[in-house]
Amino acid sequence: FTNPVALALDLDFVKNVLVRDFAHFHDRGVYYNEKDDPISGHLFNIEGSKWTNLRKKLIPTFSSGKMKMMCPTIVSVGGRFRECLERCIESDGGVVEMKELLARFTTDVIGTCAFGIDCNSLNDPDAEFLRMGRKVFEVPRGRILKFFFMATFKDFSRRIHIKGTSEEVSQFFFKVVRETIEYREQNNIQRNDFMNLLMQLKNSGQLDDSGESVGKLSLNEVVAQAFVFFLGGFETSSTTMSYCLHELALNEEIQQRARQCVLDAVKKHGGLTYEALMDMPFIDQCINESLRKYPPGANLIRQVSQDYRVPGTDVIFPKGMNVMIPVYAIHHDPDHYPDPERYDPDRFGPEASETRKPYSFIPFGEGPRICIAARFGMLEARVGLSVLLMSFSFSRCEKTNVPLVISSRHAVLTPEGGLWLKVEKLES
C-alpha cells in the first residue's frame, strides 16, 4: 500500500535476484526485533553479515550424514503415526481429516529431532507443541493491522519495542530449550538430533565430527534456531503431504504407482531405511509435483540492499525497495507447465526435468538463501508418505473439496476446512 514492489516475472531476472546479483538482494526485508523479541533473530529473518555468519555455522547440521543419523528417529515416529491412523479409522468409520493428523505427525517428528522431546501430539491432539505451532501460523484478523505496521515502518516499530512473536509462544520455546539443555548437560546425555548439534555450537563453536571451528552460538541464538527449525518442519511438510495425499486420492492409478515404488524400495533395502527412502524416485516426483501445484511459500520477497541497475535497462531499484518473486504464478504458468492445474508427477521425471527452464521450480527458493532444511523436509515427507502408502489406501469422500479452497488466514498455503479423505487399511 505504501511502498512500490517490483514483480519478477522473467526467469533470467529471477536468477539475477536469487543468485547472480545476490549481493544486492541478500535480505528478505522481514520485520524482526532481536532486542525485545530475541526468538525472532533466527536464520529466516536476520540480515547482512550476521546472516552470513549464522548460516555458515548451521549448514553442517543439515548435511546428508546428519539426516541419515536422524532417519531412524523419524521412522519410529512414522510407526506411531500408522497406529494413530488405524485408531482413527476404527472410531470415525474411515473418513479422516488428514491435514490435522499430518500436523500431529510432523510436530512429533520435529519435536523429537529439534528438541529431543516426545511431544505426544499423535496421542494428544491438544498437546502444547501443536497448539504453539498453530498459533504462529494462524494470523487472527485483529493482528493483520499490527503486521502491516511492522512491515511498513520497521525502524520505528523497533524503537517503540513492538514484538512480532506472541509472548506466550516466546516464553514456551525459551522454557523448553533452557530446560532441555540443562537436563542434558547435567546428565551428560547425547542424542542424534538438532538440539545436540546446537549445544555443540553453543559450548565449543564446532561440531564434534568436523573439527572446524565456526564460532559459538549464544543461548538466545540457540532458542531462535530451534524455534525456526520447528516452524519449518511443522507446517510446510504437513501441508505438502496433505496436498500430495489429496491428489493421490483423486488419481488411483498414480497412487498405485507411488505405493509400488515404496514397496519395491523397502523390499530391495530390507526395510524402511535411509537407503530405501533415498531410492524412491516416483515418490520424489509426487512430492515435487505437489510442491509445484501447492508451493507452501506462494511468494519470495527480497529487499534491495544497495541501489541496483536492472541489467539491459536504465531502471534503478533504490536501496530498501522490495522485489517479489511470485512462486505460485511461475509454478502455474502454462509456458513452463502445460495444463498447470493437472497433477502429473511425470513432469518431474528425469527427461522432463532436464528440458525444463531453470528457475521455473523454486518451492524452497534458490541460491545462497535457499531453505537450509530442504533436505530434512523432503526426508520427513518421504517417511510420512511411505508409512501411509504401505498400510492404507486413500480415496475421496463426501467431505473432500474438489477443487481445494485455500485459506486466507494462514501464512503458508493451507487448505480451508481441512483435508477430508476416505482411508481404508490394506491387507498386509
XYZ file of C-alpha atoms in Angstrom:
428
model
C 0.000 0.000 0.000
C 2.793 2.408 0.758
C 5.930 1.092 -0.985
C 6.474 0.125 -4.624
C 7.305 -3.565 -5.207
C 8.933 -4.935 -8.349
C 7.354 -8.186 -9.544
C 9.945 -10.530 -11.078
C 8.294 -12.333 -13.990
C 11.284 -13.047 -16.246
C 13.127 -16.205 -15.133
C 16.522 -14.792 -16.065
C 15.801 -11.844 -13.814
C 14.639 -14.260 -11.061
C 18.089 -15.872 -11.362
C 19.730 -12.426 -11.053
C 17.819 -11.713 -7.833
C 18.338 -15.105 -6.179
C 21.847 -15.987 -7.383
C 23.792 -13.852 -9.842
C 23.343 -10.493 -8.092
C 22.725 -11.917 -4.628
C 24.950 -9.221 -3.066
C 22.208 -6.686 -3.919
C 19.346 -8.889 -2.661
C 20.623 -10.897 0.294
C 17.910 -9.824 2.787
C 14.228 -10.736 2.933
C 13.195 -7.448 4.480
C 11.124 -9.268 7.126
C 10.473 -7.455 10.411
C 12.345 -8.815 13.410
C 13.413 -7.321 16.711
C 16.266 -9.204 18.390
C 16.491 -6.834 21.350
C 12.879 -7.074 22.558
C 11.950 -10.337 20.845
C 15.128 -12.493 20.731
C 13.297 -15.522 19.325
C 12.747 -13.545 16.097
C 16.538 -13.383 15.469
C 16.604 -16.642 13.522
C 18.109 -17.583 10.194
C 14.963 -16.871 8.153
C 14.729 -13.257 9.358
C 18.178 -11.857 10.073
C 20.203 -9.812 7.612
C 23.648 -8.809 6.394
C 26.902 -10.261 7.707
C 25.110 -11.611 10.781
C 23.051 -13.858 8.490
C 26.183 -14.940 6.575
C 27.987 -15.960 9.783
C 24.989 -17.779 11.261
C 24.270 -19.673 8.042
C 27.916 -20.812 7.948
C 27.568 -22.166 11.494
C 24.315 -24.013 10.820
C 24.878 -25.533 7.365
C 26.811 -28.578 8.742
C 23.799 -29.507 10.911
C 21.815 -30.294 7.733
C 24.386 -32.462 5.938
C 23.318 -35.785 4.427
C 25.287 -37.531 7.194
C 23.225 -35.768 9.866
C 19.975 -36.633 8.015
C 20.990 -40.299 7.926
C 21.705 -40.134 11.652
C 18.198 -38.778 12.396
C 16.364 -41.082 9.990
C 15.631 -43.945 12.456
C 14.071 -41.406 14.850
C 11.725 -40.124 12.124
C 10.822 -43.680 11.038
C 9.953 -44.620 14.641
C 7.531 -41.661 14.821
C 6.134 -42.925 11.497
C 5.283 -46.230 13.207
C 3.297 -44.383 15.884
C 1.621 -42.361 13.112
C 0.411 -45.574 11.451
C -1.053 -46.838 14.753
C -2.751 -43.475 15.338
C -4.393 -43.564 11.890
C -5.578 -47.134 12.493
C -7.346 -45.953 15.658
C -8.896 -43.001 13.755
C -10.277 -45.320 11.064
C -11.925 -47.523 13.701
C -13.544 -44.615 15.531
C -14.510 -42.443 12.535
C -15.624 -45.077 10.040
C -12.704 -44.399 7.720
C -13.489 -40.705 6.990
C -10.460 -38.826 8.336
C -9.279 -35.192 8.350
C -5.699 -35.801 7.221
C -4.300 -32.254 7.477
C -4.676 -32.211 11.266
C -3.294 -35.736 11.615
C -0.256 -34.924 9.445
C 0.383 -31.785 11.532
C 0.466 -34.011 14.614
C 2.942 -36.348 12.882
C 5.282 -33.506 11.846
C 5.005 -31.943 15.324
C 6.195 -35.194 16.890
C 8.996 -35.558 14.305
C 10.314 -32.026 14.718
C 9.766 -32.078 18.496
C 11.917 -35.193 18.685
C 14.575 -34.041 16.192
C 14.823 -30.346 17.150
C 14.167 -30.586 20.904
C 14.654 -34.247 21.795
C 11.214 -34.180 23.381
C 8.347 -36.624 22.914
C 5.563 -34.147 22.156
C 2.980 -36.970 22.129
C 0.655 -34.972 19.861
C -0.276 -38.137 17.902
C -1.954 -39.373 21.085
C -2.970 -35.950 22.395
C -4.451 -33.561 19.789
C -4.287 -30.746 22.379
C -0.540 -31.137 23.031
C 1.170 -27.837 23.813
C 3.740 -28.047 20.999
C 0.946 -28.478 18.458
C -1.015 -25.566 19.914
C 2.055 -23.301 19.736
C 2.724 -24.292 16.129
C -0.836 -23.432 15.113
C -0.657 -20.145 16.990
C 2.377 -18.979 14.968
C 0.893 -19.710 11.538
C -2.683 -18.535 12.066
C -2.957 -14.777 11.722
C -6.087 -13.507 13.557
C -7.763 -10.706 11.646
C -7.179 -8.355 14.565
C -3.384 -8.727 14.210
C -3.239 -8.017 10.466
C -3.006 -4.227 11.086
C -0.147 -4.800 13.522
C 1.754 -6.898 10.933
C 1.117 -4.293 8.258
C 2.502 -1.558 10.552
C 5.617 -3.597 11.439
C 6.326 -4.425 7.803
C 5.896 -0.814 6.661
C 7.654 1.034 9.496
C 10.349 -1.413 10.633
C 12.778 1.005 12.327
C 10.004 2.900 14.096
C 8.429 -0.393 15.256
C 11.774 -1.419 16.799
C 12.105 1.939 18.534
C 8.715 1.517 20.198
C 9.559 -2.118 21.100
C 6.930 -3.938 19.019
C 7.275 -7.736 19.081
C 6.310 -9.953 16.148
C 6.045 -13.145 18.215
C 3.356 -13.623 20.846
C 4.681 -13.588 24.405
C 3.140 -16.998 25.141
C 4.926 -18.645 22.187
C 8.249 -16.988 23.025
C 8.136 -17.986 26.702
C 7.161 -21.557 25.833
C 10.108 -22.132 23.482
C 12.637 -20.411 25.765
C 11.485 -22.596 28.665
C 11.623 -25.827 26.622
C 15.102 -25.166 25.197
C 16.586 -23.973 28.508
C 15.247 -26.998 30.415
C 16.371 -29.437 27.685
C 19.912 -28.057 27.628
C 20.187 -28.032 31.443
C 18.903 -31.604 31.729
C 21.257 -32.934 29.038
C 24.314 -31.143 30.395
C 23.656 -32.273 33.975
C 23.083 -35.901 32.924
C 25.667 -35.967 30.083
C 23.051 -37.081 27.523
C 23.980 -37.328 23.819
C 21.248 -37.723 21.188
C 21.120 -37.804 17.409
C 19.129 -34.602 16.968
C 19.423 -30.906 16.128
C 19.456 -29.865 19.774
C 22.622 -31.873 20.344
C 24.267 -30.136 17.369
C 23.135 -26.688 18.572
C 24.518 -27.450 22.032
C 27.892 -28.336 20.497
C 27.908 -24.970 18.705
C 26.892 -23.199 21.929
C 29.603 -24.827 24.053
C 32.574 -25.158 21.706
C 31.730 -23.347 18.468
C 32.238 -26.503 16.424
C 30.527 -29.811 15.666
C 32.295 -32.777 17.240
C 32.894 -34.661 13.997
C 34.012 -31.702 11.868
C 36.993 -30.359 13.787
C 36.347 -26.963 12.181
C 35.643 -24.010 14.465
C 32.737 -21.883 13.186
C 32.097 -19.763 16.295
C 29.853 -20.146 19.314
C 26.094 -19.577 19.479
C 24.517 -17.693 22.401
C 21.539 -19.208 24.257
C 19.229 -16.703 22.538
C 20.564 -17.812 19.145
C 20.088 -21.486 20.043
C 16.444 -20.854 21.042
C 15.753 -18.810 17.903
C 17.211 -21.502 15.600
C 15.392 -24.338 17.380
C 12.204 -22.279 17.018
C 12.630 -21.768 13.270
C 13.560 -25.450 12.765
C 10.293 -26.306 14.497
C 8.261 -23.939 12.312
C 9.954 -25.087 9.120
C 9.458 -28.772 9.846
C 5.954 -28.466 11.265
C 3.708 -26.589 8.840
C 5.301 -26.793 5.382
C 5.909 -30.560 5.497
C 2.416 -31.353 6.784
C 0.681 -29.213 4.142
C 2.869 -30.675 1.375
C 1.961 -34.231 2.425
C -1.715 -33.202 2.722
C -1.819 -31.913 -0.847
C 0.053 -34.968 -2.102
C -2.439 -37.351 -0.447
C -5.353 -35.295 -1.781
C -4.065 -35.634 -5.349
C -3.236 -39.347 -4.921
C -6.774 -39.920 -3.594
C -8.176 -38.382 -6.799
C -5.784 -40.387 -9.016
C -5.941 -44.066 -8.105
C -3.512 -45.130 -10.834
C -0.843 -42.642 -9.654
C -1.462 -43.720 -6.041
C -0.828 -47.360 -7.006
C 2.408 -46.418 -8.809
C 3.569 -44.493 -5.730
C 2.725 -47.412 -3.427
C 4.597 -49.867 -5.652
C 7.627 -47.550 -5.661
C 7.686 -47.639 -1.828
C 7.198 -51.412 -1.628
C 9.966 -52.039 -4.180
C 12.443 -49.824 -2.291
C 11.578 -51.397 1.088
C 11.988 -54.893 -0.345
C 15.272 -54.011 -2.073
C 16.843 -52.455 1.042
C 15.328 -54.741 3.673
C 13.075 -52.234 5.430
C 12.235 -48.530 5.612
C 15.887 -47.494 5.909
C 17.618 -44.262 4.907
C 18.877 -46.028 1.763
C 15.333 -47.150 0.874
C 13.980 -43.615 1.364
C 16.701 -42.233 -0.929
C 15.745 -44.787 -3.589
C 12.102 -43.815 -4.241
C 12.207 -41.767 -7.459
C 8.454 -41.768 -8.092
C 7.680 -40.655 -4.501
C 10.045 -37.715 -5.049
C 8.205 -36.918 -8.296
C 4.851 -36.944 -6.438
C 6.198 -34.660 -3.693
C 7.744 -32.274 -6.256
C 4.522 -32.086 -8.264
C 2.668 -31.262 -5.017
C 5.250 -28.548 -4.272
C 4.765 -27.210 -7.799
C 0.989 -27.101 -7.637
C 0.797 -26.002 -3.989
C 4.078 -24.249 -3.011
C 3.931 -23.551 0.774
C 5.519 -20.105 0.259
C 3.447 -18.601 -2.536
C 5.847 -15.647 -2.936
C 9.504 -14.951 -2.207
C 10.484 -11.443 -1.122
C 13.949 -9.928 -1.404
C 14.925 -6.437 -0.309
C 17.347 -4.324 -2.337
C 20.374 -3.835 -0.060
C 22.188 -1.353 -2.364
C 20.991 0.607 -5.414
C 20.620 -1.805 -8.314
C 20.528 -1.138 -12.042
C 18.344 -3.700 -13.822
C 20.569 -5.305 -16.495
C 19.959 -4.016 -20.021
C 17.845 -1.054 -18.818
C 18.196 2.379 -17.236
C 15.872 1.358 -14.402
C 17.380 1.646 -10.922
C 15.881 -0.072 -7.880
C 16.697 2.094 -4.840
C 18.034 0.588 -1.620
C 15.181 -0.597 0.593
C 12.792 -1.427 -2.230
C 11.278 -4.929 -2.304
C 11.289 -7.414 -5.173
C 8.616 -10.105 -5.151
C 9.071 -13.440 -6.936
C 5.586 -14.964 -7.465
C 6.392 -18.651 -6.955
C 2.764 -19.793 -7.232
C 2.315 -17.923 -10.517
C 5.576 -19.274 -12.001
C 4.577 -22.823 -10.993
C 1.198 -22.382 -12.714
C 2.488 -20.759 -15.900
C 1.349 -22.878 -18.888
C 4.545 -21.880 -20.744
C 6.510 -23.918 -18.204
C 3.847 -26.480 -17.227
C 1.193 -27.242 -19.890
C -2.255 -27.738 -18.322
C -0.895 -26.488 -14.964
C -3.930 -27.482 -12.859
C -3.468 -31.165 -13.767
C -1.499 -33.206 -11.227
C 1.183 -35.070 -13.184
C 4.260 -36.398 -11.320
C 5.846 -37.328 -14.670
C 6.638 -33.625 -15.093
C 9.499 -34.381 -12.686
C 10.795 -37.492 -14.424
C 14.494 -37.302 -15.423
C 13.888 -36.326 -19.079
C 11.212 -33.698 -18.356
C 13.308 -32.149 -15.569
C 16.351 -31.809 -17.835
C 14.432 -29.871 -20.509
C 12.654 -27.504 -18.084
C 13.811 -23.916 -17.929
C 15.925 -23.184 -14.826
C 14.169 -21.276 -12.001
C 10.700 -22.432 -13.095
C 10.556 -24.700 -9.985
C 11.577 -22.930 -6.777
C 9.500 -24.258 -3.830
C 12.492 -23.909 -1.459
C 13.825 -20.687 -3.008
C 17.212 -20.831 -4.700
C 20.750 -19.503 -4.370
C 22.645 -18.791 -1.116
C 19.389 -18.162 0.762
C 17.693 -21.408 -0.309
C 15.831 -23.175 2.519
C 18.573 -24.648 4.705
C 16.339 -27.557 5.776
C 15.036 -28.578 2.326
C 16.749 -31.964 2.642
C 15.184 -32.577 6.054
C 11.727 -31.532 4.807
C 11.933 -33.949 1.883
C 13.063 -36.776 4.180
C 10.169 -36.099 6.566
C 7.660 -36.104 3.671
C 9.120 -39.341 2.224
C 8.802 -41.105 5.594
C 5.222 -39.885 6.158
C 4.003 -40.835 2.675
C 5.847 -44.187 2.681
C 4.332 -45.242 6.016
C 0.846 -44.252 4.820
C 1.000 -45.807 1.347
C 2.334 -49.134 2.649
C -0.606 -49.580 5.043
C -3.566 -47.602 3.701
C -5.440 -46.643 0.548
C -6.927 -43.165 0.077
C -9.986 -42.043 -1.889
C -12.363 -39.083 -1.968
C -15.375 -38.907 0.320
C -18.408 -36.607 0.587
C -16.385 -34.078 2.590
C -13.494 -33.905 0.069
C -13.306 -30.429 -1.504
C -12.646 -30.549 -5.269
C -11.106 -28.180 -6.135
C -9.479 -27.327 -2.810
C -10.203 -23.929 -1.276
C -7.111 -22.090 0.044
C -7.329 -20.413 3.457
C -6.732 -16.644 3.612
C -5.841 -16.750 7.335
C -2.567 -18.676 7.156
C 0.991 -17.591 6.452
C 1.576 -20.606 4.192
C -0.670 -22.155 1.532
C -3.203 -24.135 3.607
C -6.480 -25.883 2.620
C -9.611 -24.257 4.089
C -11.715 -26.577 6.217
C -9.033 -29.235 6.400
C -8.487 -32.164 4.072
C -11.034 -34.970 4.330
C -10.378 -38.377 2.768
C -11.754 -41.905 2.925
C -8.985 -44.085 4.389
C -9.008 -47.890 4.253
C -6.490 -50.285 5.791
C -4.760 -52.520 3.259
C -4.469 -56.255 3.800
C -0.880 -56.863 4.850
